[in-house]
PDB file of C-alpha atoms in Angstrom:
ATOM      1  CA  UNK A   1      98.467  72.749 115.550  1.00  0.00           C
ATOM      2  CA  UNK A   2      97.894  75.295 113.357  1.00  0.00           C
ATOM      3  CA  UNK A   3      98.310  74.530 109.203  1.00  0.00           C
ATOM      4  CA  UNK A   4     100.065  77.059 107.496  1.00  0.00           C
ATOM      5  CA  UNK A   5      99.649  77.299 104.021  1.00  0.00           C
ATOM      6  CA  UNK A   6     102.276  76.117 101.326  1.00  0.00           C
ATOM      7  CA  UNK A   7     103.778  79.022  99.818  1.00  0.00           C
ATOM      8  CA  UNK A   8     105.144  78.834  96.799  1.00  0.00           C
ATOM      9  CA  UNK A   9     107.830  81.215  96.659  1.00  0.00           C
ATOM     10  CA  UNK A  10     109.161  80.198  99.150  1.00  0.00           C
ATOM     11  CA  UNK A  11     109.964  77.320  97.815  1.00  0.00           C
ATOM     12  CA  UNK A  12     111.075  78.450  94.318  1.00  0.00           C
ATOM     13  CA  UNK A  13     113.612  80.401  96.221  1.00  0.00           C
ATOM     14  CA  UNK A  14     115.072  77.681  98.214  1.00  0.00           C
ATOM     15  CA  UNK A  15     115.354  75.925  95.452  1.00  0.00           C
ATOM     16  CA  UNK A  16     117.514  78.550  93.748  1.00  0.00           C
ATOM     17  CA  UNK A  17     114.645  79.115  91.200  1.00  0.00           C
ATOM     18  CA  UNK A  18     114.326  81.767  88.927  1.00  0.00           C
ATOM     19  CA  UNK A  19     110.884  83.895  90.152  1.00  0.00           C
ATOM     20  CA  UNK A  20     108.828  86.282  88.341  1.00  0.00           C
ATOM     21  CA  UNK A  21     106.501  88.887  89.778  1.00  0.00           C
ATOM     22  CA  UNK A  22     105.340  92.491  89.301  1.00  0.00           C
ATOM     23  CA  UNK A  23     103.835  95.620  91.099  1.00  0.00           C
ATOM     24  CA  UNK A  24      99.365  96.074  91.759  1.00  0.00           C
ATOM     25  CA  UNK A  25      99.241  99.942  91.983  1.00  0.00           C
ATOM     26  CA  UNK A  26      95.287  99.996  91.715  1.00  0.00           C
ATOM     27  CA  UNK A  27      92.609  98.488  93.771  1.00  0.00           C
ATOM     28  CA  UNK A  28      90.886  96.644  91.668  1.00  0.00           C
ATOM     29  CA  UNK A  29      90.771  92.763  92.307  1.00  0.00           C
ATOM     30  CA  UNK A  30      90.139  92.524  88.306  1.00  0.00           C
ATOM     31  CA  UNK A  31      93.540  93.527  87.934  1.00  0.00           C
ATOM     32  CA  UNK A  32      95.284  90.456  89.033  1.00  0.00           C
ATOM     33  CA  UNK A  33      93.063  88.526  87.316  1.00  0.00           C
ATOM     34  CA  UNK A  34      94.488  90.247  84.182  1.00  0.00           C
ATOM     35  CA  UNK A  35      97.964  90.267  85.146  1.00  0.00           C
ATOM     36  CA  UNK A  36      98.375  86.343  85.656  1.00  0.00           C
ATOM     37  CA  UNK A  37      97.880  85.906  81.975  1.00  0.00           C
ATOM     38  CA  UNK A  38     101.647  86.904  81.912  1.00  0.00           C
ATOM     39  CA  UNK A  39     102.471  84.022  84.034  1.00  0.00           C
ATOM     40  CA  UNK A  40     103.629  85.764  86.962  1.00  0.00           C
ATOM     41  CA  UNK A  41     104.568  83.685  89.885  1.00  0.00           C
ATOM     42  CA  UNK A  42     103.886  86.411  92.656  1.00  0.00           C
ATOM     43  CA  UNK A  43     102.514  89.972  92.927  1.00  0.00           C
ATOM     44  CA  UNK A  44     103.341  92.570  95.176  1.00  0.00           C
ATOM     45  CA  UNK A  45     100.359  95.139  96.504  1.00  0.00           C
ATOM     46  CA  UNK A  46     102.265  98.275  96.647  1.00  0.00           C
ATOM     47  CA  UNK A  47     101.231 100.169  99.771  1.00  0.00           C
ATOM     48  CA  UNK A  48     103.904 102.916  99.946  1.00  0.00           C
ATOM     49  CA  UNK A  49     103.701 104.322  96.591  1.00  0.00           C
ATOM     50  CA  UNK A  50      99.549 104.186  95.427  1.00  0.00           C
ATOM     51  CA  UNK A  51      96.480 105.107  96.963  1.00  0.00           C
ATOM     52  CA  UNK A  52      95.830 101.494  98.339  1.00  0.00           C
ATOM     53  CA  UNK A  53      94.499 101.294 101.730  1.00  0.00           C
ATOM     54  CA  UNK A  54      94.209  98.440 104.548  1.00  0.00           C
ATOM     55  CA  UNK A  55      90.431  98.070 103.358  1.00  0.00           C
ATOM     56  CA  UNK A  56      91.525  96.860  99.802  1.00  0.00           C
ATOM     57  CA  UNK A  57      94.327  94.496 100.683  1.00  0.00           C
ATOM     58  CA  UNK A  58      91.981  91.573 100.933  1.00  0.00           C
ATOM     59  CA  UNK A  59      90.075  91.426  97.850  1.00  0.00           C
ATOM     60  CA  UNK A  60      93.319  92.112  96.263  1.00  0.00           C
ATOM     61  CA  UNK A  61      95.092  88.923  98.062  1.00  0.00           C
ATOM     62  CA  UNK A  62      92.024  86.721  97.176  1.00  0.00           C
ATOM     63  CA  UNK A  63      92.366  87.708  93.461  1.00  0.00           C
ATOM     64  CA  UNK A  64      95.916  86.555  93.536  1.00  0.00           C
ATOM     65  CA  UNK A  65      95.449  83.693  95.436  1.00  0.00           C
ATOM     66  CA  UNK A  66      92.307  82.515  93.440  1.00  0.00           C
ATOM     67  CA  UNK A  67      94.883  83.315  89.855  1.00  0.00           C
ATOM     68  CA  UNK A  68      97.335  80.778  90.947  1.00  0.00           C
ATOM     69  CA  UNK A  69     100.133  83.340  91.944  1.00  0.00           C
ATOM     70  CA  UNK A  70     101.552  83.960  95.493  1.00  0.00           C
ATOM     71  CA  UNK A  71     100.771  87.568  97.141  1.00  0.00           C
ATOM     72  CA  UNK A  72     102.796  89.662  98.685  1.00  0.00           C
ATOM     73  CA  UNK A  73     102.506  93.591 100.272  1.00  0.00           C
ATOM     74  CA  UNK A  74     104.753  96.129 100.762  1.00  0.00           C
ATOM     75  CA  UNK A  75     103.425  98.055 103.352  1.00  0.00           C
ATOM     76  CA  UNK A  76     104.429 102.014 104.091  1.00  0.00           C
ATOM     77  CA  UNK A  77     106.337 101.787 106.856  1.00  0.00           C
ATOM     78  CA  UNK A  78     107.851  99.452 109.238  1.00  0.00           C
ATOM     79  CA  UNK A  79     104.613  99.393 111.956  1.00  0.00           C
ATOM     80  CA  UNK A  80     104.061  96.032 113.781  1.00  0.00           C
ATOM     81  CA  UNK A  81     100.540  96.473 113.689  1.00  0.00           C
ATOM     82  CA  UNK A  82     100.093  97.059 109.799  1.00  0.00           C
ATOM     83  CA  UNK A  83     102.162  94.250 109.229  1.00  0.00           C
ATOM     84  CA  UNK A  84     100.414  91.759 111.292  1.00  0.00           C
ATOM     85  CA  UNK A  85      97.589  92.856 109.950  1.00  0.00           C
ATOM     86  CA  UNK A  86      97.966  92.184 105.979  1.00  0.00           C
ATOM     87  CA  UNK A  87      99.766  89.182 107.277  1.00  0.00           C
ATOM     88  CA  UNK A  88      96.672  87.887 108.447  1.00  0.00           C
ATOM     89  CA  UNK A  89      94.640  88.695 105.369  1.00  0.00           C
ATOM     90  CA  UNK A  90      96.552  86.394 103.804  1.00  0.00           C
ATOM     91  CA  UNK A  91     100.025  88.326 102.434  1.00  0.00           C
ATOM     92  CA  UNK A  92     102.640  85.274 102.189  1.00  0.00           C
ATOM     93  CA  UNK A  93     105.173  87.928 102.864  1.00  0.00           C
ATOM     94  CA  UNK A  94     105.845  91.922 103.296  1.00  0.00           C
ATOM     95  CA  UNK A  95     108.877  94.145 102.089  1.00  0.00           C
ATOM     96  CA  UNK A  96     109.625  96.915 104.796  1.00  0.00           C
ATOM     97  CA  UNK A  97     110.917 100.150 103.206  1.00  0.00           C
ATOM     98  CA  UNK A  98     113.288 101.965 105.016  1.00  0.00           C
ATOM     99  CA  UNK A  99     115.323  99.597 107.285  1.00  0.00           C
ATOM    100  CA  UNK A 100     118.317 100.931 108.326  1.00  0.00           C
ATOM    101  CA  UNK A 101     119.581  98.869 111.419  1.00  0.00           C
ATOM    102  CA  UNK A 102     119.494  95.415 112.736  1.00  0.00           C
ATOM    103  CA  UNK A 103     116.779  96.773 115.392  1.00  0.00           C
ATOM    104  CA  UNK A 104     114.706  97.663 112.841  1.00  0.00           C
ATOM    105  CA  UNK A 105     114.903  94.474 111.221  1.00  0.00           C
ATOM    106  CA  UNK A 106     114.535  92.538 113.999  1.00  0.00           C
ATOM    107  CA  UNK A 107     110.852  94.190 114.649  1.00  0.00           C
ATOM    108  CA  UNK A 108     109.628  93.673 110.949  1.00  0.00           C
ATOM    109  CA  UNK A 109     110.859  89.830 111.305  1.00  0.00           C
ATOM    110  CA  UNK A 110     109.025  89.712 114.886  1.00  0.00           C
ATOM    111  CA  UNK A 111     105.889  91.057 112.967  1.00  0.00           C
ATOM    112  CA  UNK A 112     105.509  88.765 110.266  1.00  0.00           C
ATOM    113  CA  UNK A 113     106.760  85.427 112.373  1.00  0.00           C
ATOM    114  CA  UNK A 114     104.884  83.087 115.010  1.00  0.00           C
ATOM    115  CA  UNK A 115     106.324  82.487 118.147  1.00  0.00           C
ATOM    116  CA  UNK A 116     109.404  80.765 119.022  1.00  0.00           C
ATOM    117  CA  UNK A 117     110.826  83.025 115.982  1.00  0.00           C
ATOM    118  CA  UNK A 118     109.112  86.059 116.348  1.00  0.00           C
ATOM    119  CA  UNK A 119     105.963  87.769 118.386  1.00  0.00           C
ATOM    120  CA  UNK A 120     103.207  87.780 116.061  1.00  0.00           C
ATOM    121  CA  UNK A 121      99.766  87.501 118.057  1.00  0.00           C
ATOM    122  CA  UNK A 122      97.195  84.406 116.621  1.00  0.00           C
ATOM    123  CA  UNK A 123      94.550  86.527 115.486  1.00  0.00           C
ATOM    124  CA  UNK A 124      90.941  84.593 113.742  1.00  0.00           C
ATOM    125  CA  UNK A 125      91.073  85.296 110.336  1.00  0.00           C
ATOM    126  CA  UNK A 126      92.177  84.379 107.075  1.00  0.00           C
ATOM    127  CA  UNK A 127      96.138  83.239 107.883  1.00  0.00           C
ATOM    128  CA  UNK A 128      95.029  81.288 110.519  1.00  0.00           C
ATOM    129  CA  UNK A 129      92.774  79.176 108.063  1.00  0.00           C
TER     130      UNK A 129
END
């Protein structure tokens, strides 16, 4: 069976616990490093509003990871594909702009989950340790 890994946030928020997190705009893996002197608990790559790109997510997740703080992406639109994929670099979790129906939903919850909740595919990377 396959060993997902703890996340933190999760957590926190099923425990009712207060969070704190902020926004990486640039795409630089220095700049988590910086921020989590702040004592963030998460960070969230913007992909919808900056100039990051698929190619700099994972450097970017490492950095958080590696800082102590849990990382999360919000990608630029609601694809199944792009959302597997930065799931599988590592992401802990995604915020889908523009979801206006239960359909819609529905598919971004399908992308991010493993079977028997949703249909994301076992791929051989990082998320699948």
């Amino acid at each position: 069976s396959m060993k997902l890994k703890k996340n933190k946030l999760k957590a926190s928020l099923s425990d009712n616990k207060h969070t704190y997190g902020s926004w990486v705009t640039l795409a630089h893996p220095l700049i988590p490093e910086i921020m989590s002197a702040a004592g963030f608990d998460w960070l969230c790559i913007d992909m919808e509003h900056s100039s990051i790109e698929l190619r700099d997510i994972l450097p970017l997740i490492i950095s958080i990871e590696n800082n102590g703080m849990v990382p999360l992406v919000r990608v630029g639109e609601n694809n199944g594909n792009l959302i597997k994929r930065v799931m599988d670099a590592g992401a802990c979790g995604v915020t889908v702009p523009n979801v206006n129906s239960a359909d819609e939903a529905i598919a971004a919850v399908n992308a991010v989950k493993y079977p028997p909740v949703g249909t994301r595919g076992v791929g051989l990377y990082r998320a699948q340790g």
